[in-house]
mmCIF file of C-alpha atoms in Angstrom:
data_model
loop_
_atom_site.group_PDB
_atom_site.id
_atom_site.type_symbol
_atom_site.label_atom_id
_atom_site.label_comp_id
_atom_site.label_asym_id
_atom_site.label_seq_id
_atom_site.Cartn_x
_atom_site.Cartn_y
_atom_site.Cartn_z
ATOM 1 C CA MET A 157 -16.952 51.290 -68.115
ATOM 2 C CA ALA A 158 -18.879 48.158 -68.890
ATOM 3 C CA PHE A 159 -15.590 46.282 -69.221
ATOM 4 C CA LEU A 160 -14.446 47.440 -65.769
ATOM 5 C CA PHE A 161 -17.775 46.376 -64.317
ATOM 6 C CA VAL A 162 -17.401 42.934 -65.827
ATOM 7 C CA VAL A 163 -13.853 42.625 -64.465
ATOM 8 C CA PHE A 164 -14.944 43.854 -61.036
ATOM 9 C CA SER A 165 -17.866 41.434 -61.000
ATOM 10 C CA ALA A 166 -15.584 38.578 -61.987
ATOM 11 C CA LEU A 167 -13.063 39.427 -59.268
ATOM 12 C CA THR A 168 -15.811 39.844 -56.691
ATOM 13 C CA GLY A 169 -17.399 36.569 -57.725
ATOM 14 C CA GLY A 170 -14.034 34.821 -57.452
ATOM 15 C CA LEU A 171 -13.407 36.258 -53.992
ATOM 16 C CA ILE A 172 -16.887 35.287 -52.835
ATOM 17 C CA LYS A 173 -16.346 31.779 -54.181
ATOM 18 C CA LYS A 174 -12.994 31.508 -52.379
ATOM 19 C CA LEU A 175 -14.486 32.902 -49.163
ATOM 20 C CA THR A 176 -17.370 30.446 -49.395
ATOM 21 C CA LEU A 177 -14.941 27.588 -49.980
ATOM 22 C CA ALA A 178 -12.742 28.759 -47.101
ATOM 23 C CA ARG A 179 -15.781 29.047 -44.829
ATOM 24 C CA LYS A 180 -16.826 25.538 -45.808
ATOM 25 C CA THR A 181 -13.312 24.260 -45.078
ATOM 26 C CA VAL A 182 -13.285 26.007 -41.686
ATOM 27 C CA ASP A 183 -16.691 24.531 -40.854
ATOM 28 C CA GLU A 184 -15.490 21.054 -41.803
ATOM 29 C CA GLN A 185 -12.295 21.437 -39.764
ATOM 30 C CA TYR A 186 -14.295 22.734 -36.797
ATOM 31 C CA GLU A 187 -16.668 19.779 -37.058
ATOM 32 C CA LYS A 188 -13.724 17.373 -37.167
ATOM 33 C CA LEU A 189 -12.089 19.134 -34.217
ATOM 34 C CA THR A 190 -15.315 18.976 -32.213
ATOM 35 C CA SER A 191 -15.692 15.296 -33.049
ATOM 36 C CA SER A 192 -12.060 14.613 -32.065
ATOM 37 C CA HIS A 193 -12.517 16.495 -28.796
ATOM 38 C CA GLU A 194 -15.630 14.476 -27.955
ATOM 39 C CA ALA A 195 -13.810 11.241 -28.794
ATOM 40 C CA LEU A 196 -10.844 12.308 -26.659
ATOM 41 C CA GLN A 197 -13.120 13.187 -23.751
ATOM 42 C CA GLU A 198 -14.899 9.841 -24.073
ATOM 43 C CA ALA A 199 -11.548 8.026 -24.139
ATOM 44 C CA HIS A 200 -10.424 9.960 -21.050
ATOM 45 C CA GLU A 201 -13.596 9.001 -19.186
ATOM 46 C CA GLN A 202 -13.140 5.377 -20.244
ATOM 47 C CA LEU A 203 -9.526 5.460 -19.068
ATOM 48 C CA GLN A 204 -10.643 6.778 -15.680
ATOM 49 C CA LEU A 205 -13.121 3.903 -15.404
ATOM 50 C CA TYR A 206 -10.403 1.387 -16.275
ATOM 51 C CA ALA A 207 -8.055 2.961 -13.717
ATOM 52 C CA LYS A 208 -10.745 2.711 -11.046
ATOM 53 C CA GLU A 209 -11.408 -0.932 -11.928
ATOM 54 C CA VAL A 210 -7.683 -1.722 -11.756
ATOM 55 C CA GLU A 211 -7.444 -0.030 -8.351
ATOM 56 C CA GLU A 212 -10.443 -1.989 -7.062
ATOM 57 C CA LEU A 213 -8.956 -5.249 -8.356
ATOM 58 C CA THR A 214 -5.640 -4.383 -6.705
ATOM 59 C CA ALA A 215 -7.429 -3.733 -3.413
ATOM 60 C CA VAL A 216 -9.202 -7.096 -3.700
ATOM 61 C CA LYS A 217 -5.857 -8.773 -4.381
ATOM 62 C CA GLU A 218 -4.397 -7.101 -1.287
ATOM 63 C CA ARG A 219 -7.314 -8.333 0.847
ATOM 64 C CA ASN A 220 -6.763 -11.844 -0.490
ATOM 65 C CA GLU A 221 -3.082 -11.622 0.415
ATOM 66 C CA ILE A 222 -3.975 -10.539 3.951
ATOM 67 C CA ALA A 223 -6.439 -13.428 4.196
ATOM 68 C CA ARG A 224 -3.709 -15.798 3.018
ATOM 69 C CA GLU A 225 -1.354 -14.411 5.659
ATOM 70 C CA ILE A 226 -3.972 -15.030 8.346
ATOM 71 C CA HIS A 227 -4.424 -18.584 7.068
ATOM 72 C CA ASP A 228 -0.677 -19.299 6.941
ATOM 73 C CA THR A 229 0.401 -17.632 10.184
ATOM 74 C CA VAL A 230 -2.558 -18.471 12.379
ATOM 75 C CA GLY A 231 -2.831 -21.953 10.854
ATOM 76 C CA HIS A 232 0.798 -22.637 11.749
ATOM 77 C CA ASN A 233 0.298 -21.323 15.288
ATOM 78 C CA MET A 234 -2.870 -23.375 15.765
ATOM 79 C CA THR A 235 -1.066 -26.539 14.635
ATOM 80 C CA ALA A 236 1.755 -25.845 17.089
ATOM 81 C CA LEU A 237 -0.797 -25.078 19.803
ATOM 82 C CA LEU A 238 -2.563 -28.394 19.199
ATOM 83 C CA VAL A 239 0.733 -30.281 19.506
ATOM 84 C CA GLN A 240 1.570 -28.466 22.747
ATOM 85 C CA LEU A 241 -1.882 -29.152 24.196
ATOM 86 C CA GLN A 242 -1.527 -32.845 23.403
ATOM 87 C CA LEU A 243 1.858 -32.800 25.128
ATOM 88 C CA ALA A 244 0.359 -31.000 28.124
ATOM 89 C CA GLU A 245 -2.354 -33.639 28.328
ATOM 90 C CA GLU A 246 0.249 -36.408 28.493
ATOM 91 C CA LEU A 247 2.325 -34.511 31.065
ATOM 92 C CA LEU A 248 -0.738 -33.987 33.236
ATOM 93 C CA LYS A 249 -1.316 -37.732 33.263
ATOM 94 C CA GLN A 250 2.279 -38.180 34.397
ATOM 95 C CA LYS A 251 2.023 -35.261 36.834
ATOM 96 C CA SER A 252 5.201 -33.834 35.325
ATOM 97 C CA ASP A 253 6.803 -30.582 36.476
ATOM 98 C CA GLN A 254 7.059 -29.519 32.823
ATOM 99 C CA THR A 255 3.300 -29.079 32.484
ATOM 100 C CA GLY A 256 3.395 -25.425 33.545
ATOM 101 C CA ALA A 257 6.029 -24.531 30.933
ATOM 102 C CA VAL A 258 4.079 -26.277 28.171
ATOM 103 C CA LEU A 259 0.875 -24.474 29.147
ATOM 104 C CA GLN A 260 2.779 -21.186 29.092
ATOM 105 C CA THR A 261 3.874 -21.967 25.533
ATOM 106 C CA CYS A 262 0.244 -22.662 24.644
ATOM 107 C CA HIS A 263 -0.725 -19.317 26.112
ATOM 108 C CA GLU A 264 1.915 -17.499 24.044
ATOM 109 C CA LEU A 265 0.847 -19.258 20.833
ATOM 110 C CA ALA A 266 -2.813 -18.389 21.394
ATOM 111 C CA LYS A 267 -1.931 -14.790 22.266
ATOM 112 C CA ARG A 268 0.257 -14.416 19.164
ATOM 113 C CA SER A 269 -2.473 -15.796 16.915
ATOM 114 C CA LEU A 270 -5.008 -13.383 18.373
ATOM 115 C CA GLN A 271 -2.642 -10.472 17.776
ATOM 116 C CA GLU A 272 -2.142 -11.542 14.156
ATOM 117 C CA VAL A 273 -5.884 -11.715 13.549
ATOM 118 C CA ARG A 274 -6.476 -8.343 15.199
ATOM 119 C CA ALA A 275 -3.694 -6.715 13.176
ATOM 120 C CA SER A 276 -5.078 -8.100 9.921
ATOM 121 C CA VAL A 277 -8.647 -7.077 10.726
ATOM 122 C CA ARG A 278 -7.395 -3.608 11.679
ATOM 123 C CA THR A 279 -5.713 -3.331 8.280
ATOM 124 C CA LEU A 280 -8.965 -4.226 6.519
ATOM 125 C CA LYS A 281 -10.920 -1.701 8.596
ATOM 126 C CA GLU A 282 -8.357 0.997 7.882
ATOM 127 C CA GLU A 283 -8.654 0.157 4.197
ATOM 128 C CA GLU A 284 -12.339 1.108 4.374
ATOM 129 C CA ASN A 285 -11.206 4.518 5.598
ATOM 130 C CA ALA A 286 -8.263 4.549 3.204
ATOM 131 C CA GLY A 287 -8.584 8.199 2.273
ATOM 132 C CA ASP A 288 -6.869 9.244 5.506
ATOM 133 C CA LEU A 289 -3.658 7.214 5.323
ATOM 134 C CA VAL A 290 -1.628 9.558 7.540
ATOM 135 C CA GLY A 291 -4.402 9.623 10.159
ATOM 136 C CA ASN A 292 -4.524 5.817 10.160
ATOM 137 C CA ILE A 293 -0.735 5.643 10.557
ATOM 138 C CA ARG A 294 -0.719 8.060 13.496
ATOM 139 C CA GLN A 295 -3.570 6.185 15.177
ATOM 140 C CA MET A 296 -1.763 2.867 14.698
ATOM 141 C CA LEU A 297 1.459 4.275 16.202
ATOM 142 C CA ASN A 298 -0.375 5.757 19.192
ATOM 143 C CA GLU A 299 -2.182 2.495 19.907
ATOM 144 C CA PHE A 300 1.069 0.541 19.607
ATOM 145 C CA SER A 301 2.953 2.930 21.920
ATOM 146 C CA ASN A 302 0.200 2.793 24.531
ATOM 147 C CA ALA A 303 0.129 -1.010 24.434
ATOM 148 C CA THR A 304 3.900 -1.661 24.435
ATOM 149 C CA ASN A 305 5.582 1.497 25.818
ATOM 150 C CA VAL A 306 7.735 1.609 22.668
ATOM 151 C CA ARG A 307 8.369 5.238 21.727
ATOM 152 C CA THR A 308 7.385 5.908 18.102
ATOM 153 C CA THR A 309 7.960 8.909 15.843
ATOM 154 C CA PHE A 310 6.522 9.621 12.406
ATOM 155 C CA LYS A 311 7.877 12.050 9.799
ATOM 156 C CA LEU A 312 6.098 12.950 6.570
ATOM 157 C CA HIS A 313 7.755 14.559 3.547
ATOM 158 C CA GLY A 314 5.714 15.644 0.542
ATOM 159 C CA ASP A 315 2.056 15.145 -0.361
ATOM 160 C CA PRO A 316 0.570 11.714 0.515
ATOM 161 C CA ALA A 317 -2.229 12.362 -1.990
ATOM 162 C CA ILE A 318 0.044 10.941 -4.718
ATOM 163 C CA ILE A 319 -0.132 7.498 -3.070
ATOM 164 C CA PRO A 320 -2.664 5.225 -4.841
ATOM 165 C CA LEU A 321 -5.470 3.984 -2.593
ATOM 166 C CA SER A 322 -4.572 0.429 -3.581
ATOM 167 C CA LEU A 323 -1.143 0.922 -1.964
ATOM 168 C CA HIS A 324 -2.509 2.053 1.427
ATOM 169 C CA PRO A 325 -3.087 -1.460 2.868
ATOM 170 C CA THR A 326 0.450 -2.493 1.865
ATOM 171 C CA ILE A 327 1.971 0.532 3.603
ATOM 172 C CA LEU A 328 -0.045 -0.067 6.774
ATOM 173 C CA ARG A 329 0.790 -3.783 6.755
ATOM 174 C CA ILE A 330 4.519 -3.112 6.366
ATOM 175 C CA MET A 331 4.455 -0.640 9.253
ATOM 176 C CA GLN A 332 2.469 -3.018 11.473
ATOM 177 C CA GLU A 333 4.867 -5.890 10.817
ATOM 178 C CA SER A 334 7.848 -3.597 11.440
ATOM 179 C CA LEU A 335 6.479 -2.515 14.817
ATOM 180 C CA THR A 336 5.700 -6.100 15.804
ATOM 181 C CA ASN A 337 9.193 -7.290 14.882
ATOM 182 C CA ALA A 338 10.864 -4.316 16.568
ATOM 183 C CA LYS A 339 9.196 -5.262 19.851
ATOM 184 C CA ARG A 340 9.099 -9.057 19.609
ATOM 185 C CA HIS A 341 12.493 -9.807 18.061
ATOM 186 C CA GLY A 342 14.573 -6.701 18.689
ATOM 187 C CA LYS A 343 13.184 -5.637 22.081
ATOM 188 C CA ALA A 344 13.313 -2.076 20.734
ATOM 189 C CA ALA A 345 12.597 0.961 22.901
ATOM 190 C CA THR A 346 12.175 3.425 20.024
ATOM 191 C CA CYS A 347 11.027 3.151 16.425
ATOM 192 C CA GLU A 348 11.158 5.873 13.775
ATOM 193 C CA MET A 349 9.079 5.858 10.593
ATOM 194 C CA LYS A 350 9.493 8.154 7.608
ATOM 195 C CA LEU A 351 7.088 8.461 4.685
ATOM 196 C CA SER A 352 8.376 10.355 1.653
ATOM 197 C CA CYS A 353 6.035 11.328 -1.201
ATOM 198 C CA LEU A 354 8.158 13.372 -3.602
ATOM 199 C CA ASP A 355 8.558 13.536 -7.395
ATOM 200 C CA GLY A 356 5.858 10.919 -7.962
ATOM 201 C CA LYS A 357 7.676 8.360 -5.816
ATOM 202 C CA VAL A 358 6.767 6.846 -2.453
ATOM 203 C CA GLN A 359 9.343 5.591 0.031
ATOM 204 C CA ILE A 360 8.982 4.207 3.555
ATOM 205 C CA SER A 361 12.040 4.143 5.821
ATOM 206 C CA ILE A 362 11.822 2.508 9.245
ATOM 207 C CA PHE A 363 14.534 2.294 11.904
ATOM 208 C CA ASP A 364 14.505 0.855 15.424
ATOM 209 C CA ASP A 365 17.107 0.613 18.194
ATOM 210 C CA GLY A 366 16.439 -3.018 19.023
ATOM 211 C CA THR A 367 19.045 -5.704 19.544
ATOM 212 C CA ALA A 368 21.339 -5.906 16.520
ATOM 213 C CA ILE A 369 20.615 -8.864 14.252
ATOM 214 C CA ASN A 370 23.375 -10.176 11.982
ATOM 215 C CA GLU A 371 20.927 -11.912 9.674
ATOM 216 C CA VAL A 372 17.203 -11.507 9.101
ATOM 217 C CA HIS A 373 15.695 -14.967 9.562
ATOM 218 C CA PRO A 374 12.570 -16.287 7.778
ATOM 219 C CA GLY A 375 10.704 -16.289 11.081
ATOM 220 C CA PHE A 376 10.059 -12.588 10.617
ATOM 221 C CA GLY A 377 6.553 -11.754 9.429
ATOM 222 C CA LEU A 378 8.127 -9.239 7.044
ATOM 223 C CA ILE A 379 9.777 -12.026 5.065
ATOM 224 C CA LYS A 380 6.413 -13.036 3.586
ATOM 225 C CA LEU A 381 5.843 -9.459 2.526
ATOM 226 C CA LYS A 382 9.333 -9.291 1.033
ATOM 227 C CA LYS A 383 8.684 -12.368 -1.115
ATOM 228 C CA ARG A 384 5.723 -10.583 -2.712
ATOM 229 C CA LYS A 385 7.102 -7.047 -2.643
ATOM 230 C CA GLN A 386 10.442 -7.160 -4.442
ATOM 231 C CA ASN A 387 10.970 -3.456 -3.672
ATOM 232 C CA LEU A 388 11.150 -4.191 0.073
ATOM 233 C CA GLN A 389 14.638 -4.096 1.584
ATOM 234 C CA LEU A 390 15.569 -5.390 5.066
ATOM 235 C CA GLY A 391 18.839 -5.351 6.998
ATOM 236 C CA THR A 392 20.913 -3.837 9.780
ATOM 237 C CA LEU A 393 22.628 -0.472 9.905
ATOM 238 C CA ASN A 394 26.019 -0.067 11.617
ATOM 239 C CA SER A 395 25.270 -3.272 13.575
ATOM 240 C CA ALA A 396 23.087 -1.185 15.859
ATOM 241 C CA PHE A 397 19.829 -0.443 14.079
ATOM 242 C CA PHE A 398 17.400 -2.588 12.141
ATOM 243 C CA PHE A 399 16.126 -0.833 9.021
ATOM 244 C CA LEU A 400 13.460 -1.362 6.423
ATOM 245 C CA CYS A 401 13.066 0.475 3.124
ATOM 246 C CA PHE A 402 10.119 0.202 0.726
ATOM 247 C CA ARG A 403 9.975 2.069 -2.600
ATOM 248 C CA TRP A 404 7.172 2.545 -5.118
ATOM 249 C CA PRO A 405 7.368 2.371 -8.074
ATOM 250 C CA LYS A 406 10.265 -0.088 -8.148
#
């Protein structure tokens, strides 16, 4: 009997020792898991901060690009305007019949520059309210239609929430330039815009029924955008429609 008690005590002691060791191992593993989870959560929060900083830097870069566009485009127009005004001054001295035509050119240059500035400022204002991209697009199209009598349509496919905020100014700028070119260069009567946000990809497709253009010349405001946005495609479709396609990511 005493022998059985000794054996039982030994077995019980061994089991208790193993259970204690197992409990200690579980506690250590739990502590490591908790520590890893905290580190992972901290890394996730840090990653979110980095992503926000990158988005803010991208937005600043986009504003700088818009400012550069204003400087380039308006600066060019102002130089041309100055030359035309100097010519008008000389023609006035000579009482030439060409004075009226030169002054009309001056008027067009000044008007175009004002439109460029207004469009750029509108883009910056819309960027401040960037959360409502679709609302900004619809407002822009309505204002353009009311001002030019060009009929515009807008179609949305998918969820625009997948579009990064830093991409909003680019999308608005592309659409603004497309509308301006459709009216100014193509004399379009209708313009259709499609925004697709599917499978993590964003695509803008724009068509207008303006005068067919065999070749897109550098005079287009979109050319400057194309030089910076390699995923921007321009051209004509069936020699009847001008089209633009922008994809993100590339």
